mmCIF file of C-alpha atoms in Angstrom:
data_model
loop_
_atom_site.group_PDB
_atom_site.id
_atom_site.type_symbol
_atom_site.label_atom_id
_atom_site.label_comp_id
_atom_site.label_asym_id
_atom_site.label_seq_id
_atom_site.Cartn_x
_atom_site.Cartn_y
_atom_site.Cartn_z
ATOM 1 C CA MET A 1 -0.026 0.056 0.009
ATOM 2 C CA GLU A 2 1.169 3.673 -0.550
ATOM 3 C CA GLU A 3 2.863 5.543 2.168
ATOM 4 C CA ILE A 4 0.523 7.361 4.577
ATOM 5 C CA GLN A 5 0.503 10.866 5.622
ATOM 6 C CA ASP A 6 -2.200 10.576 8.554
ATOM 7 C CA PRO A 7 -4.306 13.128 10.085
ATOM 8 C CA GLN A 8 -2.587 13.664 13.549
ATOM 9 C CA PRO A 9 -4.273 12.842 17.036
ATOM 10 C CA TRP A 10 -6.094 15.915 18.722
ATOM 11 C CA LYS A 11 -4.784 17.399 21.822
ATOM 12 C CA VAL A 12 -6.943 17.385 24.782
ATOM 13 C CA LEU A 13 -7.051 20.765 26.490
ATOM 14 C CA LYS A 14 -9.448 19.940 29.262
ATOM 15 C CA SER A 15 -11.365 16.712 30.128
ATOM 16 C CA GLU A 16 -14.334 16.268 32.751
ATOM 17 C CA TYR A 17 -16.653 13.515 33.533
ATOM 18 C CA LEU A 18 -20.121 14.406 33.289
ATOM 19 C CA PHE A 19 -21.696 11.049 34.313
ATOM 20 C CA ARG A 20 -20.195 8.026 36.189
ATOM 21 C CA ARG A 21 -22.445 5.220 36.826
ATOM 22 C CA PRO A 22 -21.828 1.443 36.476
ATOM 23 C CA TRP A 23 -23.437 1.300 33.011
ATOM 24 C CA LEU A 24 -22.782 4.760 31.661
ATOM 25 C CA THR A 25 -19.488 6.765 31.936
ATOM 26 C CA ALA A 26 -19.602 10.047 29.894
ATOM 27 C CA ARG A 27 -16.661 12.416 29.588
ATOM 28 C CA LYS A 28 -16.441 15.790 27.778
ATOM 29 C CA ASP A 29 -13.233 16.716 26.358
ATOM 30 C CA CYS A 30 -12.032 20.114 24.996
ATOM 31 C CA VAL A 31 -9.722 19.176 21.981
ATOM 32 C CA GLN A 32 -7.652 21.058 19.645
ATOM 33 C CA LEU A 33 -7.087 19.683 15.970
ATOM 34 C CA PRO A 34 -3.829 19.676 14.243
ATOM 35 C CA ASN A 35 -5.347 22.784 12.167
ATOM 36 C CA GLY A 36 -5.803 24.643 15.179
ATOM 37 C CA VAL A 37 -9.611 24.452 15.454
ATOM 38 C CA VAL A 38 -10.778 24.011 18.988
ATOM 39 C CA ASN A 39 -14.031 21.889 19.869
ATOM 40 C CA ASP A 40 -14.889 22.284 23.431
ATOM 41 C CA GLU A 41 -17.603 19.761 23.379
ATOM 42 C CA TYR A 42 -16.389 16.378 22.329
ATOM 43 C CA TYR A 43 -18.151 13.345 23.921
ATOM 44 C CA VAL A 44 -16.384 10.164 24.892
ATOM 45 C CA LEU A 45 -18.190 7.190 26.264
ATOM 46 C CA GLU A 46 -15.889 5.111 28.488
ATOM 47 C CA TYR A 47 -16.785 1.287 28.894
ATOM 48 C CA PRO A 48 -14.745 -1.771 29.913
ATOM 49 C CA THR A 49 -13.472 -4.233 27.547
ATOM 50 C CA TRP A 50 -16.218 -6.197 25.731
ATOM 51 C CA VAL A 51 -16.118 -9.828 24.578
ATOM 52 C CA ASN A 52 -18.142 -12.244 22.561
ATOM 53 C CA VAL A 53 -17.618 -15.876 21.320
ATOM 54 C CA ILE A 54 -18.731 -17.826 18.194
ATOM 55 C CA ALA A 55 -18.934 -21.239 20.231
ATOM 56 C CA ARG A 56 -19.539 -24.698 18.595
ATOM 57 C CA THR A 57 -20.430 -27.842 20.111
ATOM 58 C CA VAL A 58 -18.710 -31.227 19.723
ATOM 59 C CA GLU A 59 -21.170 -31.930 17.122
ATOM 60 C CA GLY A 60 -20.413 -28.542 15.316
ATOM 61 C CA LYS A 61 -23.412 -26.681 16.196
ATOM 62 C CA TYR A 62 -23.339 -22.910 16.772
ATOM 63 C CA ILE A 63 -24.411 -21.612 20.213
ATOM 64 C CA PHE A 64 -26.924 -18.609 19.787
ATOM 65 C CA ILE A 65 -28.918 -16.892 22.284
ATOM 66 C CA ARG A 66 -32.044 -14.637 22.193
ATOM 67 C CA GLN A 67 -32.372 -11.559 24.588
ATOM 68 C CA TYR A 68 -34.622 -8.521 24.543
ATOM 69 C CA ARG A 69 -32.403 -5.546 23.778
ATOM 70 C CA HIS A 70 -33.931 -2.459 25.164
ATOM 71 C CA GLY A 71 -31.942 0.173 23.364
ATOM 72 C CA LEU A 72 -32.956 -1.173 19.974
ATOM 73 C CA GLY A 73 -36.260 -2.585 21.342
ATOM 74 C CA GLN A 74 -35.774 -5.777 19.658
ATOM 75 C CA THR A 75 -35.045 -9.464 20.278
ATOM 76 C CA ASN A 76 -32.622 -11.040 17.845
ATOM 77 C CA TYR A 77 -30.242 -13.974 17.450
ATOM 78 C CA GLU A 78 -27.011 -13.206 18.971
ATOM 79 C CA ILE A 79 -23.880 -14.785 20.151
ATOM 80 C CA VAL A 80 -23.002 -15.032 23.868
ATOM 81 C CA ALA A 81 -21.422 -11.698 24.789
ATOM 82 C CA GLY A 82 -20.604 -9.763 27.923
ATOM 83 C CA THR A 83 -18.406 -7.136 29.689
ATOM 84 C CA MET A 84 -14.936 -7.953 31.252
ATOM 85 C CA ASP A 85 -15.311 -7.879 34.989
ATOM 86 C CA PRO A 86 -12.521 -6.674 37.121
ATOM 87 C CA THR A 87 -12.072 -10.187 38.586
ATOM 88 C CA ASP A 88 -11.623 -11.580 34.891
ATOM 89 C CA LYS A 89 -7.895 -12.187 34.316
ATOM 90 C CA SER A 90 -8.262 -11.766 30.649
ATOM 91 C CA PRO A 91 -10.728 -11.012 27.626
ATOM 92 C CA GLU A 92 -10.873 -14.846 27.158
ATOM 93 C CA GLU A 93 -11.585 -15.710 30.751
ATOM 94 C CA ALA A 94 -14.364 -13.193 30.581
ATOM 95 C CA ALA A 95 -15.918 -14.759 27.302
ATOM 96 C CA ARG A 96 -15.327 -18.417 29.065
ATOM 97 C CA ARG A 97 -17.383 -17.049 31.985
ATOM 98 C CA GLU A 98 -20.186 -15.490 29.842
ATOM 99 C CA LEU A 99 -20.607 -18.767 27.865
ATOM 100 C CA TYR A 100 -20.991 -20.703 31.305
ATOM 101 C CA GLU A 101 -23.519 -18.162 32.573
ATOM 102 C CA GLU A 102 -25.583 -17.375 29.631
ATOM 103 C CA ALA A 103 -25.566 -20.961 27.912
ATOM 104 C CA GLY A 104 -24.010 -23.323 30.555
ATOM 105 C CA TYR A 105 -21.350 -24.434 28.182
ATOM 106 C CA GLY A 106 -17.714 -24.885 28.799
ATOM 107 C CA GLY A 107 -14.312 -26.513 27.720
ATOM 108 C CA GLY A 108 -13.187 -26.495 24.136
ATOM 109 C CA GLN A 109 -10.406 -25.159 22.015
ATOM 110 C CA TRP A 110 -10.348 -21.260 22.061
ATOM 111 C CA ARG A 111 -8.670 -18.652 20.031
ATOM 112 C CA LEU A 112 -8.847 -14.957 19.458
ATOM 113 C CA LEU A 113 -10.493 -14.185 16.219
ATOM 114 C CA SER A 114 -10.790 -10.313 16.098
ATOM 115 C CA ALA A 115 -10.741 -6.985 18.147
ATOM 116 C CA LEU A 116 -13.257 -4.319 17.058
ATOM 117 C CA SER A 117 -14.744 -1.139 17.929
ATOM 118 C CA ALA A 118 -18.555 -0.411 18.046
ATOM 119 C CA ASN A 119 -17.891 3.029 17.601
ATOM 120 C CA ALA A 120 -14.322 4.514 17.316
ATOM 121 C CA SER A 121 -15.390 8.199 17.573
ATOM 122 C CA ALA A 122 -17.354 8.070 20.759
ATOM 123 C CA MET A 123 -16.165 4.988 22.629
ATOM 124 C CA ASN A 124 -12.931 4.026 24.138
ATOM 125 C CA ASN A 125 -13.221 0.278 24.208
ATOM 126 C CA LEU A 126 -12.763 -2.635 21.961
ATOM 127 C CA SER A 127 -14.799 -5.776 21.639
ATOM 128 C CA TYR A 128 -12.666 -9.112 21.644
ATOM 129 C CA SER A 129 -14.397 -12.019 19.642
ATOM 130 C CA PHE A 130 -13.281 -15.523 20.293
ATOM 131 C CA VAL A 131 -13.800 -18.796 18.556
ATOM 132 C CA ALA A 132 -14.376 -21.925 20.837
ATOM 133 C CA GLU A 133 -14.626 -25.182 18.989
ATOM 134 C CA GLY A 134 -15.838 -28.316 20.775
ATOM 135 C CA VAL A 135 -17.716 -26.678 23.642
ATOM 136 C CA GLU A 136 -19.847 -29.097 25.905
ATOM 137 C CA LYS A 137 -22.824 -28.705 28.015
ATOM 138 C CA VAL A 138 -21.741 -28.639 31.640
ATOM 139 C CA SER A 139 -24.340 -26.822 33.666
ATOM 140 C CA THR A 140 -27.581 -25.060 33.592
ATOM 141 C CA GLN A 141 -27.589 -21.326 32.888
ATOM 142 C CA HIS A 142 -26.664 -18.962 35.644
ATOM 143 C CA LEU A 143 -28.325 -15.677 34.830
ATOM 144 C CA GLU A 144 -28.612 -12.368 36.696
ATOM 145 C CA PRO A 145 -32.141 -11.431 37.796
ATOM 146 C CA THR A 146 -32.206 -8.728 34.860
ATOM 147 C CA GLU A 147 -31.329 -11.378 32.136
ATOM 148 C CA GLU A 148 -33.880 -13.609 30.374
ATOM 149 C CA ILE A 149 -31.937 -15.637 27.667
ATOM 150 C CA THR A 150 -32.925 -18.530 25.645
ATOM 151 C CA VAL A 151 -30.242 -20.697 24.184
ATOM 152 C CA HIS A 152 -30.297 -22.018 20.541
ATOM 153 C CA LEU A 153 -28.154 -24.624 18.605
ATOM 154 C CA LEU A 154 -28.000 -23.419 15.000
ATOM 155 C CA ASP A 155 -26.568 -25.311 11.703
ATOM 156 C CA GLU A 156 -23.912 -23.482 9.872
ATOM 157 C CA THR A 157 -26.373 -23.081 7.063
ATOM 158 C CA GLU A 158 -28.814 -21.262 9.499
ATOM 159 C CA VAL A 159 -26.158 -19.067 10.594
ATOM 160 C CA ARG A 160 -25.141 -17.986 7.214
ATOM 161 C CA HIS A 161 -28.969 -17.343 6.355
ATOM 162 C CA LEU A 162 -29.329 -15.109 9.505
ATOM 163 C CA LEU A 163 -26.084 -13.154 8.327
ATOM 164 C CA GLU A 164 -27.226 -12.710 4.741
ATOM 165 C CA HIS A 165 -30.746 -11.585 5.965
ATOM 166 C CA ASP A 166 -29.381 -9.102 8.597
ATOM 167 C CA GLU A 167 -31.088 -11.159 11.492
ATOM 168 C CA ILE A 168 -27.669 -10.867 13.469
ATOM 169 C CA LYS A 169 -28.145 -7.015 13.947
ATOM 170 C CA GLN A 170 -25.194 -6.196 16.030
ATOM 171 C CA ALA A 171 -22.171 -5.495 14.011
ATOM 172 C CA LEU A 172 -19.850 -6.504 16.792
ATOM 173 C CA MET A 173 -21.240 -10.143 16.330
ATOM 174 C CA ALA A 174 -21.971 -10.177 12.407
ATOM 175 C CA ALA A 175 -18.330 -9.017 11.678
ATOM 176 C CA PRO A 176 -16.554 -11.907 13.551
ATOM 177 C CA LEU A 177 -19.110 -14.486 12.261
ATOM 178 C CA TRP A 178 -18.496 -13.385 8.672
ATOM 179 C CA LYS A 179 -14.672 -13.426 9.273
ATOM 180 C CA TYR A 180 -15.020 -16.849 10.757
ATOM 181 C CA LEU A 181 -16.957 -18.223 7.879
ATOM 182 C CA ALA A 182 -14.542 -16.574 5.460
ATOM 183 C CA GLY A 183 -11.447 -18.115 7.069
ATOM 184 C CA LYS A 184 -13.319 -21.575 6.856
ATOM 185 C CA ALA A 185 -14.041 -21.147 3.133
ATOM 186 C CA ALA A 186 -10.289 -20.182 2.542
ATOM 187 C CA GLU A 187 -9.371 -23.375 4.362
ATOM 188 C CA GLY A 188 -11.729 -25.483 2.073
ATOM 189 C CA GLY A 189 -14.730 -25.452 4.278
ATOM 190 C CA LYS A 190 -13.761 -27.895 6.996
ATOM 191 C CA MET B 1 -35.526 -23.271 12.559
ATOM 192 C CA GLU B 2 -37.306 -24.196 15.512
ATOM 193 C CA GLU B 3 -40.207 -22.242 16.782
ATOM 194 C CA ILE B 4 -39.238 -19.572 19.331
ATOM 195 C CA GLN B 5 -40.583 -18.625 22.571
ATOM 196 C CA ASP B 6 -38.917 -15.187 22.962
ATOM 197 C CA PRO B 7 -38.014 -13.288 25.740
ATOM 198 C CA GLN B 8 -40.483 -10.321 25.984
ATOM 199 C CA PRO B 9 -40.155 -6.542 25.782
ATOM 200 C CA TRP B 10 -39.575 -4.624 29.003
ATOM 201 C CA LYS B 11 -42.128 -2.365 30.191
ATOM 202 C CA VAL B 12 -40.870 1.177 30.595
ATOM 203 C CA LEU B 13 -42.232 2.670 34.135
ATOM 204 C CA LYS B 14 -40.630 5.910 33.891
ATOM 205 C CA SER B 15 -38.316 7.730 31.346
ATOM 206 C CA GLU B 16 -36.195 10.849 31.436
ATOM 207 C CA TYR B 17 -33.442 12.606 29.688
ATOM 208 C CA LEU B 18 -30.424 13.094 31.683
ATOM 209 C CA PHE B 19 -28.444 14.885 28.854
ATOM 210 C CA ARG B 20 -29.606 16.237 25.499
ATOM 211 C CA ARG B 21 -26.605 17.846 23.341
ATOM 212 C CA PRO B 22 -26.308 17.746 19.517
ATOM 213 C CA TRP B 23 -23.603 14.823 19.947
ATOM 214 C CA LEU B 24 -24.898 13.128 23.074
ATOM 215 C CA THR B 25 -28.380 12.107 24.217
ATOM 216 C CA ALA B 26 -28.743 10.002 27.264
ATOM 217 C CA ARG B 27 -31.985 8.613 28.591
ATOM 218 C CA LYS B 28 -32.492 6.773 31.919
ATOM 219 C CA ASP B 29 -35.323 4.478 31.845
ATOM 220 C CA CYS B 30 -36.984 2.538 34.802
ATOM 221 C CA VAL B 31 -37.981 -0.708 33.431
ATOM 222 C CA GLN B 32 -39.827 -3.709 34.595
ATOM 223 C CA LEU B 33 -38.889 -7.085 33.084
ATOM 224 C CA PRO B 34 -41.369 -9.839 32.364
ATOM 225 C CA ASN B 35 -40.112 -11.605 35.420
ATOM 226 C CA GLY B 36 -41.323 -8.765 37.460
ATOM 227 C CA VAL B 37 -37.835 -7.474 38.414
ATOM 228 C CA VAL B 38 -37.531 -3.659 38.165
ATOM 229 C CA ASN B 39 -34.466 -1.969 37.080
ATOM 230 C CA ASP B 40 -34.583 1.738 37.890
ATOM 231 C CA GLU B 41 -31.425 2.735 35.917
ATOM 232 C CA TYR B 42 -31.218 1.525 32.445
ATOM 233 C CA TYR B 43 -29.298 4.030 30.204
ATOM 234 C CA VAL B 44 -30.074 4.469 26.401
ATOM 235 C CA LEU B 45 -28.099 6.548 24.096
ATOM 236 C CA GLU B 46 -30.176 8.154 21.469
ATOM 237 C CA TYR B 47 -28.687 8.866 18.001
ATOM 238 C CA PRO B 48 -29.885 9.614 14.623
ATOM 239 C CA THR B 49 -29.632 6.964 11.615
ATOM 240 C CA TRP B 50 -26.196 6.420 10.720
ATOM 241 C CA VAL B 51 -24.891 5.656 7.176
ATOM 242 C CA ASN B 52 -22.016 4.268 5.545
ATOM 243 C CA VAL B 53 -20.891 3.196 1.961
ATOM 244 C CA ILE B 54 -18.708 0.654 0.479
ATOM 245 C CA ALA B 55 -17.951 2.938 -2.803
ATOM 246 C CA ARG B 56 -16.263 1.434 -5.795
ATOM 247 C CA THR B 57 -14.969 3.645 -8.632
ATOM 248 C CA VAL B 58 -15.431 2.749 -12.350
ATOM 249 C CA GLU B 59 -12.088 1.228 -12.460
ATOM 250 C CA GLY B 60 -13.197 -1.030 -9.432
ATOM 251 C CA LYS B 61 -11.195 0.654 -6.699
ATOM 252 C CA TYR B 62 -12.494 0.955 -3.050
ATOM 253 C CA ILE B 63 -12.842 4.372 -1.845
ATOM 254 C CA PHE B 64 -11.377 4.401 1.811
ATOM 255 C CA ILE B 65 -10.591 7.246 4.264
ATOM 256 C CA ARG B 66 -8.398 7.755 7.270
ATOM 257 C CA GLN B 67 -9.396 10.062 10.026
ATOM 258 C CA TYR B 68 -8.374 10.291 13.671
ATOM 259 C CA ARG B 69 -10.976 8.924 16.014
ATOM 260 C CA HIS B 70 -10.819 10.511 19.469
ATOM 261 C CA GLY B 71 -13.020 7.890 21.320
ATOM 262 C CA LEU B 72 -10.431 5.025 20.535
ATOM 263 C CA GLY B 73 -7.361 7.366 20.101
ATOM 264 C CA GLN B 74 -6.689 5.709 16.716
ATOM 265 C CA THR B 75 -6.358 6.664 12.865
ATOM 266 C CA ASN B 76 -7.671 3.564 10.663
ATOM 267 C CA TYR B 77 -8.780 2.780 7.369
ATOM 268 C CA GLU B 78 -12.450 3.479 6.987
ATOM 269 C CA ILE B 79 -15.208 3.573 4.555
ATOM 270 C CA VAL B 80 -17.288 6.819 4.227
ATOM 271 C CA ALA B 81 -19.587 7.190 7.000
ATOM 272 C CA GLY B 82 -21.993 9.719 8.868
ATOM 273 C CA THR B 83 -24.878 10.575 10.249
ATOM 274 C CA MET B 84 -28.358 11.133 8.707
ATOM 275 C CA ASP B 85 -29.214 14.915 8.799
ATOM 276 C CA PRO B 86 -32.685 16.338 9.238
ATOM 277 C CA THR B 87 -32.473 17.649 5.569
ATOM 278 C CA ASP B 88 -31.460 13.994 4.164
ATOM 279 C CA LYS B 89 -34.622 12.868 2.648
ATOM 280 C CA SER B 90 -33.308 9.023 2.909
ATOM 281 C CA PRO B 91 -30.524 7.138 4.461
ATOM 282 C CA GLU B 92 -29.173 6.634 0.761
ATOM 283 C CA GLU B 93 -29.178 10.534 0.328
ATOM 284 C CA ALA B 94 -27.296 10.966 3.456
ATOM 285 C CA ALA B 95 -24.699 8.328 2.231
ATOM 286 C CA ARG B 96 -24.466 10.140 -1.010
ATOM 287 C CA ARG B 97 -23.726 13.364 0.645
ATOM 288 C CA GLU B 98 -21.248 11.877 2.866
ATOM 289 C CA LEU B 99 -19.480 10.289 -0.020
ATOM 290 C CA TYR B 100 -19.382 13.687 -1.846
ATOM 291 C CA GLU B 101 -18.381 15.811 1.358
ATOM 292 C CA GLU B 102 -15.631 13.568 2.478
ATOM 293 C CA ALA B 103 -14.324 12.125 -0.755
ATOM 294 C CA GLY B 104 -15.590 14.153 -3.608
ATOM 295 C CA TYR B 105 -17.186 11.303 -5.364
ATOM 296 C CA GLY B 106 -20.764 10.749 -6.858
ATOM 297 C CA GLY B 107 -22.886 9.151 -9.349
ATOM 298 C CA GLY B 108 -22.915 5.226 -9.671
ATOM 299 C CA GLN B 109 -25.458 2.589 -8.986
ATOM 300 C CA TRP B 110 -26.464 2.385 -5.351
ATOM 301 C CA ARG B 111 -28.069 -0.436 -3.421
ATOM 302 C CA LEU B 112 -28.782 -1.013 0.300
ATOM 303 C CA LEU B 113 -26.623 -3.905 1.772
ATOM 304 C CA SER B 114 -27.429 -4.006 5.319
ATOM 305 C CA ALA B 115 -28.871 -2.249 8.447
ATOM 306 C CA LEU B 116 -26.848 -3.086 11.724
ATOM 307 C CA SER B 117 -26.586 -1.894 15.373
ATOM 308 C CA ALA B 118 -23.395 -0.622 17.006
ATOM 309 C CA ASN B 119 -24.876 -1.879 20.343
ATOM 310 C CA ALA B 120 -28.403 -2.934 20.579
ATOM 311 C CA SER B 121 -28.438 -2.818 24.508
ATOM 312 C CA ALA B 122 -27.726 0.861 24.987
ATOM 313 C CA MET B 123 -28.214 2.613 21.415
ATOM 314 C CA ASN B 124 -31.708 3.112 19.766
ATOM 315 C CA ASN B 125 -30.276 3.675 16.121
ATOM 316 C CA LEU B 126 -29.205 1.621 13.095
ATOM 317 C CA SER B 127 -26.498 2.058 10.513
ATOM 318 C CA TYR B 128 -27.478 1.629 6.966
ATOM 319 C CA SER B 129 -24.579 0.310 4.514
ATOM 320 C CA PHE B 130 -24.853 0.803 1.158
ATOM 321 C CA VAL B 131 -22.796 -0.464 -1.921
ATOM 322 C CA ALA B 132 -22.105 2.221 -4.795
ATOM 323 C CA GLU B 133 -20.572 0.848 -7.819
ATOM 324 C CA GLY B 134 -19.069 2.887 -10.521
ATOM 325 C CA VAL B 135 -18.582 6.198 -8.552
ATOM 326 C CA GLU B 136 -16.428 8.963 -9.947
ATOM 327 C CA LYS B 137 -14.529 12.001 -8.766
ATOM 328 C CA VAL B 138 -16.731 15.085 -9.279
ATOM 329 C CA SER B 139 -15.368 17.526 -6.710
ATOM 330 C CA THR B 140 -12.839 18.337 -4.190
ATOM 331 C CA GLN B 141 -13.561 17.344 -0.415
ATOM 332 C CA HIS B 142 -16.076 19.749 1.440
ATOM 333 C CA LEU B 143 -15.027 19.013 5.097
ATOM 334 C CA GLU B 144 -16.067 20.707 8.030
ATOM 335 C CA PRO B 145 -13.443 22.623 10.237
ATOM 336 C CA THR B 146 -13.544 19.719 12.763
ATOM 337 C CA GLU B 147 -12.729 17.171 9.968
ATOM 338 C CA GLU B 148 -9.254 16.152 8.692
ATOM 339 C CA ILE B 149 -9.616 13.244 6.425
ATOM 340 C CA THR B 150 -7.529 11.414 3.606
ATOM 341 C CA VAL B 151 -8.866 9.589 0.748
ATOM 342 C CA HIS B 152 -7.284 6.313 -0.313
ATOM 343 C CA LEU B 153 -8.241 4.116 -3.579
ATOM 344 C CA LEU B 154 -7.707 0.428 -2.477
ATOM 345 C CA ASP B 155 -7.629 -2.785 -4.496
ATOM 346 C CA GLU B 156 -9.810 -5.586 -3.294
ATOM 347 C CA THR B 157 -6.845 -7.837 -2.325
ATOM 348 C CA GLU B 158 -5.750 -4.730 -0.035
ATOM 349 C CA VAL B 159 -9.362 -4.528 1.498
ATOM 350 C CA ARG B 160 -9.239 -8.335 2.138
ATOM 351 C CA HIS B 161 -5.930 -8.029 3.752
ATOM 352 C CA LEU B 162 -7.222 -4.966 6.019
ATOM 353 C CA LEU B 163 -10.244 -7.243 7.066
ATOM 354 C CA GLU B 164 -8.203 -10.202 7.747
ATOM 355 C CA HIS B 165 -5.807 -8.175 9.886
ATOM 356 C CA ASP B 166 -8.471 -6.476 11.731
ATOM 357 C CA GLU B 167 -7.330 -2.856 10.498
ATOM 358 C CA ILE B 168 -10.745 -1.959 9.729
ATOM 359 C CA LYS B 169 -11.597 -1.453 13.498
ATOM 360 C CA GLN B 170 -15.191 -0.301 13.310
ATOM 361 C CA ALA B 171 -17.528 -3.245 13.243
ATOM 362 C CA LEU B 172 -20.070 -1.110 11.478
ATOM 363 C CA MET B 173 -17.709 -1.062 8.426
ATOM 364 C CA ALA B 174 -16.078 -4.547 8.706
ATOM 365 C CA ALA B 175 -19.395 -6.375 8.829
ATOM 366 C CA PRO B 176 -20.917 -4.997 5.368
ATOM 367 C CA LEU B 177 -17.446 -5.291 3.833
ATOM 368 C CA TRP B 178 -17.307 -8.877 4.793
ATOM 369 C CA LYS B 179 -20.972 -9.463 3.608
ATOM 370 C CA TYR B 180 -20.183 -7.632 0.184
ATOM 371 C CA LEU B 181 -17.190 -9.678 -0.324
ATOM 372 C CA ALA B 182 -18.916 -13.050 0.457
ATOM 373 C CA GLY B 183 -21.682 -11.934 -1.946
ATOM 374 C CA LYS B 184 -19.408 -11.292 -4.562
ATOM 375 C CA ALA B 185 -17.704 -15.010 -3.722
ATOM 376 C CA ALA B 186 -20.991 -16.486 -4.239
ATOM 377 C CA GLU B 187 -21.668 -15.013 -7.525
ATOM 378 C CA GLY B 188 -18.404 -16.201 -8.651
ATOM 379 C CA GLY B 189 -16.103 -13.240 -7.684
ATOM 380 C CA LYS B 190 -17.196 -10.993 -10.595
#
């Protein structure tokens, strides 16, 4: 690729927290651009690291869940996802914990597939996506009182259909699923 | 697929705006789940419709931009994207406007590719992704004083490399790009 002359980072002249609650931390930065322009009202939303996992059973089924999402006001197919807790030693540990809690599955061979941003202009975190092959049912679900989640085992043709028809609405889930399927296709569809 | 017994939507018992600024609107809902549990502090971020576009020139090059993103603190390859303005008659018109303003390209054959959510639990909007084939340079850029954007024409092999190496960091851009490439592969790679 060509040599790049990149737009340079902004200088933060002032920064203050508007709001700090467990599920919403909003910061207002006064920033100066390299061209000298000052924007005194740039909002950044701070979040912990997020994780999700493309989990497949020993039989090759994909583990999906359905859960009502109040922001969008919809219930759609999703992969298991969550937030890294302070007690999680790594994003993978967080994803393993979420898979256990939300679906009751464990074990398998894990690898990191991607790290993506939901919104790089306003959010400071990344979402790490893992692939877990050969997981097994080890427990019932362990849900929070505020969680109502159903678990669904899907075939690859069903997953592909959902992706093609935009029925996996969350880009942080759709992107790694497409990447995973593209990788499989490149390997010869094993 | 199997018949689904879905988790039901939550009832909103009370709703108030914490913050309403042009670039940040935060709402606090007091919600009741179907199981009776009340969560009196559920935050929803309200945004306008977002758009982006996989634009290809008449020569088949992909139009990418680079722009510093202060939330994540990084500059990465991106497709042209933006927010639907009140004066835009449709998401497609917004995407055409953004392509003209950020890159100076117009024309071409347009189609809607996908509509995805950055974060369905906390955000109320969707991002519409378009494909524009055969666009042409019609102008210089028309940037806001707060925008510093470089334009880059990439080959498909470069785009695929960026996707495989997570160098397109925004999931709302990576997901439609993967979908577009998968569609092309299914058609025989034309």
